[in-house]
Short mmCIF file of C-alpha atoms in Angstrom, two decimals:
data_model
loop_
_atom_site.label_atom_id
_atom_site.label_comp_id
_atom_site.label_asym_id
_atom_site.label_seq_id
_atom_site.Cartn_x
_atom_site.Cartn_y
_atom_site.Cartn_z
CA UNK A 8 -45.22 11.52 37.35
CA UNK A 9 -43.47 8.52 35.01
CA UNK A 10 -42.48 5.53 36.89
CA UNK A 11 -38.61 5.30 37.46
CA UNK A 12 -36.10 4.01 34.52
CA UNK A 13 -36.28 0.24 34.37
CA UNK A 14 -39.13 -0.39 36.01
CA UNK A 15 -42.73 -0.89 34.91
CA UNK A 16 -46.08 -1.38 36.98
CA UNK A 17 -49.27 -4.32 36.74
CA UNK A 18 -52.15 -4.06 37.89
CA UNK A 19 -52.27 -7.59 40.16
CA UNK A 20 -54.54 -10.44 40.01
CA UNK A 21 -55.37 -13.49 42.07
CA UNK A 22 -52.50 -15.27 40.94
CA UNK A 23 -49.84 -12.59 42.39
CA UNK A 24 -51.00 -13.37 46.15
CA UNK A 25 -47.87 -15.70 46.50
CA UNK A 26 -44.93 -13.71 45.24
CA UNK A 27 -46.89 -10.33 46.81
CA UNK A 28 -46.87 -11.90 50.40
CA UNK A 29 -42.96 -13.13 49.65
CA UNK A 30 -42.22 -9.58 49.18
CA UNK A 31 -44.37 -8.33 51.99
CA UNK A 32 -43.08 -10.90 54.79
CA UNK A 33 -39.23 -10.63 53.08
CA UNK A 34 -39.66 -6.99 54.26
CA UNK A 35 -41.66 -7.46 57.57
CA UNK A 36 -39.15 -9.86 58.68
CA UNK A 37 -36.16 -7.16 57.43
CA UNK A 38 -37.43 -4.58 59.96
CA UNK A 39 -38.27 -7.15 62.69
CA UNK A 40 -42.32 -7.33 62.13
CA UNK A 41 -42.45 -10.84 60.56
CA UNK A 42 -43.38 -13.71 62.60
CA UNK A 43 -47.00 -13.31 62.71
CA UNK A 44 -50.25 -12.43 60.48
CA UNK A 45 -52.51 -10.21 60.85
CA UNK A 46 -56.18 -10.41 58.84
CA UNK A 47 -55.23 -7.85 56.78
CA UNK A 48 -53.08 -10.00 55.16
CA UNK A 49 -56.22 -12.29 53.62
CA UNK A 50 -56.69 -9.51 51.18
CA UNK A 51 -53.96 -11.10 49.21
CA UNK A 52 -55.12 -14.88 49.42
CA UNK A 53 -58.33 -12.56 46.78
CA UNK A 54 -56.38 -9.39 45.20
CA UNK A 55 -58.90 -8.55 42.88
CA UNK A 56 -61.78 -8.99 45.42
CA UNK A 57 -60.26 -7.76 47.99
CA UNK A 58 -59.08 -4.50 46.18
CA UNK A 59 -62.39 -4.00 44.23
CA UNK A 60 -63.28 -0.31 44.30
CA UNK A 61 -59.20 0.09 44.50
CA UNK A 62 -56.41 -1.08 43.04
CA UNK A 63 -53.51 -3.07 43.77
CA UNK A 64 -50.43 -3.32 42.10
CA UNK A 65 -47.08 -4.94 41.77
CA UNK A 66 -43.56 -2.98 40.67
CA UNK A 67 -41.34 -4.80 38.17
CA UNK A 68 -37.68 -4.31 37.19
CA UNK A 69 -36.31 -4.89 33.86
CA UNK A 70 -35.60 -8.42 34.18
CA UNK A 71 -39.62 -8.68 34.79
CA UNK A 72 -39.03 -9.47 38.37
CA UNK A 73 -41.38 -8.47 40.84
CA UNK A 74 -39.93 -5.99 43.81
CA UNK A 75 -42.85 -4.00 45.00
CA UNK A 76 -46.15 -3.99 46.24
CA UNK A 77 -48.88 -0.99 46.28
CA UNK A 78 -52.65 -0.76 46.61
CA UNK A 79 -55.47 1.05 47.82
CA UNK A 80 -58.12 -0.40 49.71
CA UNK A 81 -61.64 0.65 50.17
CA UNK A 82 -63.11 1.45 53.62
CA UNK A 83 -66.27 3.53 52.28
CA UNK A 84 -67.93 5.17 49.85
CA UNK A 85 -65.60 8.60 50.89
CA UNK A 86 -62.35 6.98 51.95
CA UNK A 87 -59.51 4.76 51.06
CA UNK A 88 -56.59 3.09 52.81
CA UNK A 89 -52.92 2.65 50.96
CA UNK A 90 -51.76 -0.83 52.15
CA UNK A 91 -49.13 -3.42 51.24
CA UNK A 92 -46.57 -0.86 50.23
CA UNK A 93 -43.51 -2.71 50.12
CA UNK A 94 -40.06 -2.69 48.06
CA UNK A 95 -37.67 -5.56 48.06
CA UNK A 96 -33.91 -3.30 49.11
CA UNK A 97 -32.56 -3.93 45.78
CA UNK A 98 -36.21 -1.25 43.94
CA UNK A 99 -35.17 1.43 47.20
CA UNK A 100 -33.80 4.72 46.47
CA UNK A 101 -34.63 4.89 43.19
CA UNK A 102 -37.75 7.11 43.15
CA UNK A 103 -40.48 4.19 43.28
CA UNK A 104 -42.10 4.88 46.88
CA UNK A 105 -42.33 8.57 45.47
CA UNK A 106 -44.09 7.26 41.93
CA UNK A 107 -46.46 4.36 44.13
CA UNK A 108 -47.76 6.89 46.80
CA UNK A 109 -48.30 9.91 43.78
CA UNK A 110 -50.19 7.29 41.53
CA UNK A 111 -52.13 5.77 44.64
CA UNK A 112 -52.97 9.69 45.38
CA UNK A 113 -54.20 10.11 41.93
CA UNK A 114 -56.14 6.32 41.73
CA UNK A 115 -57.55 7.47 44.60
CA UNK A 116 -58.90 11.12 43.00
CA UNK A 117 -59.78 9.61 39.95
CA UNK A 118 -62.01 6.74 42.17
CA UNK A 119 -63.71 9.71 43.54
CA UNK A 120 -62.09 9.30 47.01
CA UNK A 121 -61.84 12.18 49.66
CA UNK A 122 -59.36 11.19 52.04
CA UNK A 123 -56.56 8.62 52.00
CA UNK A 124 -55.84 6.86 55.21
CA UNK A 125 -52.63 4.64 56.11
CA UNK A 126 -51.25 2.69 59.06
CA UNK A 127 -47.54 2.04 59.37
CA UNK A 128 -44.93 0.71 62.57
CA UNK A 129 -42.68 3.38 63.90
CA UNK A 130 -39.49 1.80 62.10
CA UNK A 131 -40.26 2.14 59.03
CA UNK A 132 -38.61 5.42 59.15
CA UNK A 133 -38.28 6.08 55.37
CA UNK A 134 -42.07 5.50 54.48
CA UNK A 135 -42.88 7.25 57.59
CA UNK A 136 -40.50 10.83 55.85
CA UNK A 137 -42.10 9.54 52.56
CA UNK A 138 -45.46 10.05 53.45
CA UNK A 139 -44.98 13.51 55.47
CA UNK A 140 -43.04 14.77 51.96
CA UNK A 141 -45.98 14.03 49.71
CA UNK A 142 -48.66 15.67 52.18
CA UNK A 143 -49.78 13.57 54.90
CA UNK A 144 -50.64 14.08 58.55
CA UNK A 145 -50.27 12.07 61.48
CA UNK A 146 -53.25 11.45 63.42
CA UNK A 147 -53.96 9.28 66.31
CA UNK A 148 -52.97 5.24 65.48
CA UNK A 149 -56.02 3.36 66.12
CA UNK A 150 -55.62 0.38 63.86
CA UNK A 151 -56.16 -3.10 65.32
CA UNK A 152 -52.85 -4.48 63.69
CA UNK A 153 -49.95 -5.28 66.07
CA UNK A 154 -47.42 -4.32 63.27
CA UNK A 155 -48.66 -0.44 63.17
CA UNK A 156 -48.61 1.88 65.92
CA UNK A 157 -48.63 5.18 63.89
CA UNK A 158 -51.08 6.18 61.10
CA UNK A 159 -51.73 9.26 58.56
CA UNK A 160 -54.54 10.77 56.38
CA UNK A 161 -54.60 12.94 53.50
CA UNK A 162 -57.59 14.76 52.69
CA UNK A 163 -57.90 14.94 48.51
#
């Protein structure tokens, strides 16, 4: 699957943690889950260690701004975690969510993954229809984060 029109993909660095957790906390706060931090949110203070044995990435329009966040995180040897998927309002409805989960899917075959795990907050209502589309099931939330109260898994 190509990425949208207009917009392009980069793989992020240590350097991106700033504008990554603008984007991330411009959205939290959008749907009424900023205010706080969680530990999971160190990852981006060391993208590239953080996301070693994964991949995270950032979305970019044609103007070269950044509007998205993607990656997939390690737990073990067999399974991965998508986390920090994020689109600034102006990158939605254009097909992007669609292209990050399908190349996170296929990161995560080609990384020799088994089964793709997630964690998201019940009002995040389009990622939640997203992620049921592309294949995922909902199985008991037992993440430690405040933010998510419903998670998913895909086995691949």
């Amino acid at each position: 699957m190509n990425i949208p029109n207009n917009y392009s993909y980069l793989k992020a660095e240590n350097s991106h943690g700033k504008i990554a957790n603008e984007i991330i906390f411009s959205v939290l706060g959008e749907y009424g889950l900023g205010g706080f931090t969680h530990h999971s949110d160190d990852s981006l203070n060391e993208i590239e260690r953080s996301f070693a044995g994964g991949f995270f990435g950032l979305i970019q329009n044609e103007k070269n701004e950044i509007v998205g966040t993607f990656g997939l995180y390690k737990l073990s040897v067999t399974n991965c975690e998508i986390r920090k998927m994020y689109l600034l309002p102006k990158a939605r409805g254009k097909g992007l969510g669609k292209w990050m989960v399908s190349f996170l899917i296929e990161k995560a075959k080609e990384l020799g993954y088994q089964k793709i795990e997630l964690d998201t907050a019940s009002v995040l209502l389009e990622a939640i229809e997203l992620y049921k589309r592309m294949g995922f099931k909902e199985v008991q939330a037992c993440n430690d984060s405040p933010r998510c109260d419903r998670a998913f898994e895909m086995k691949i």
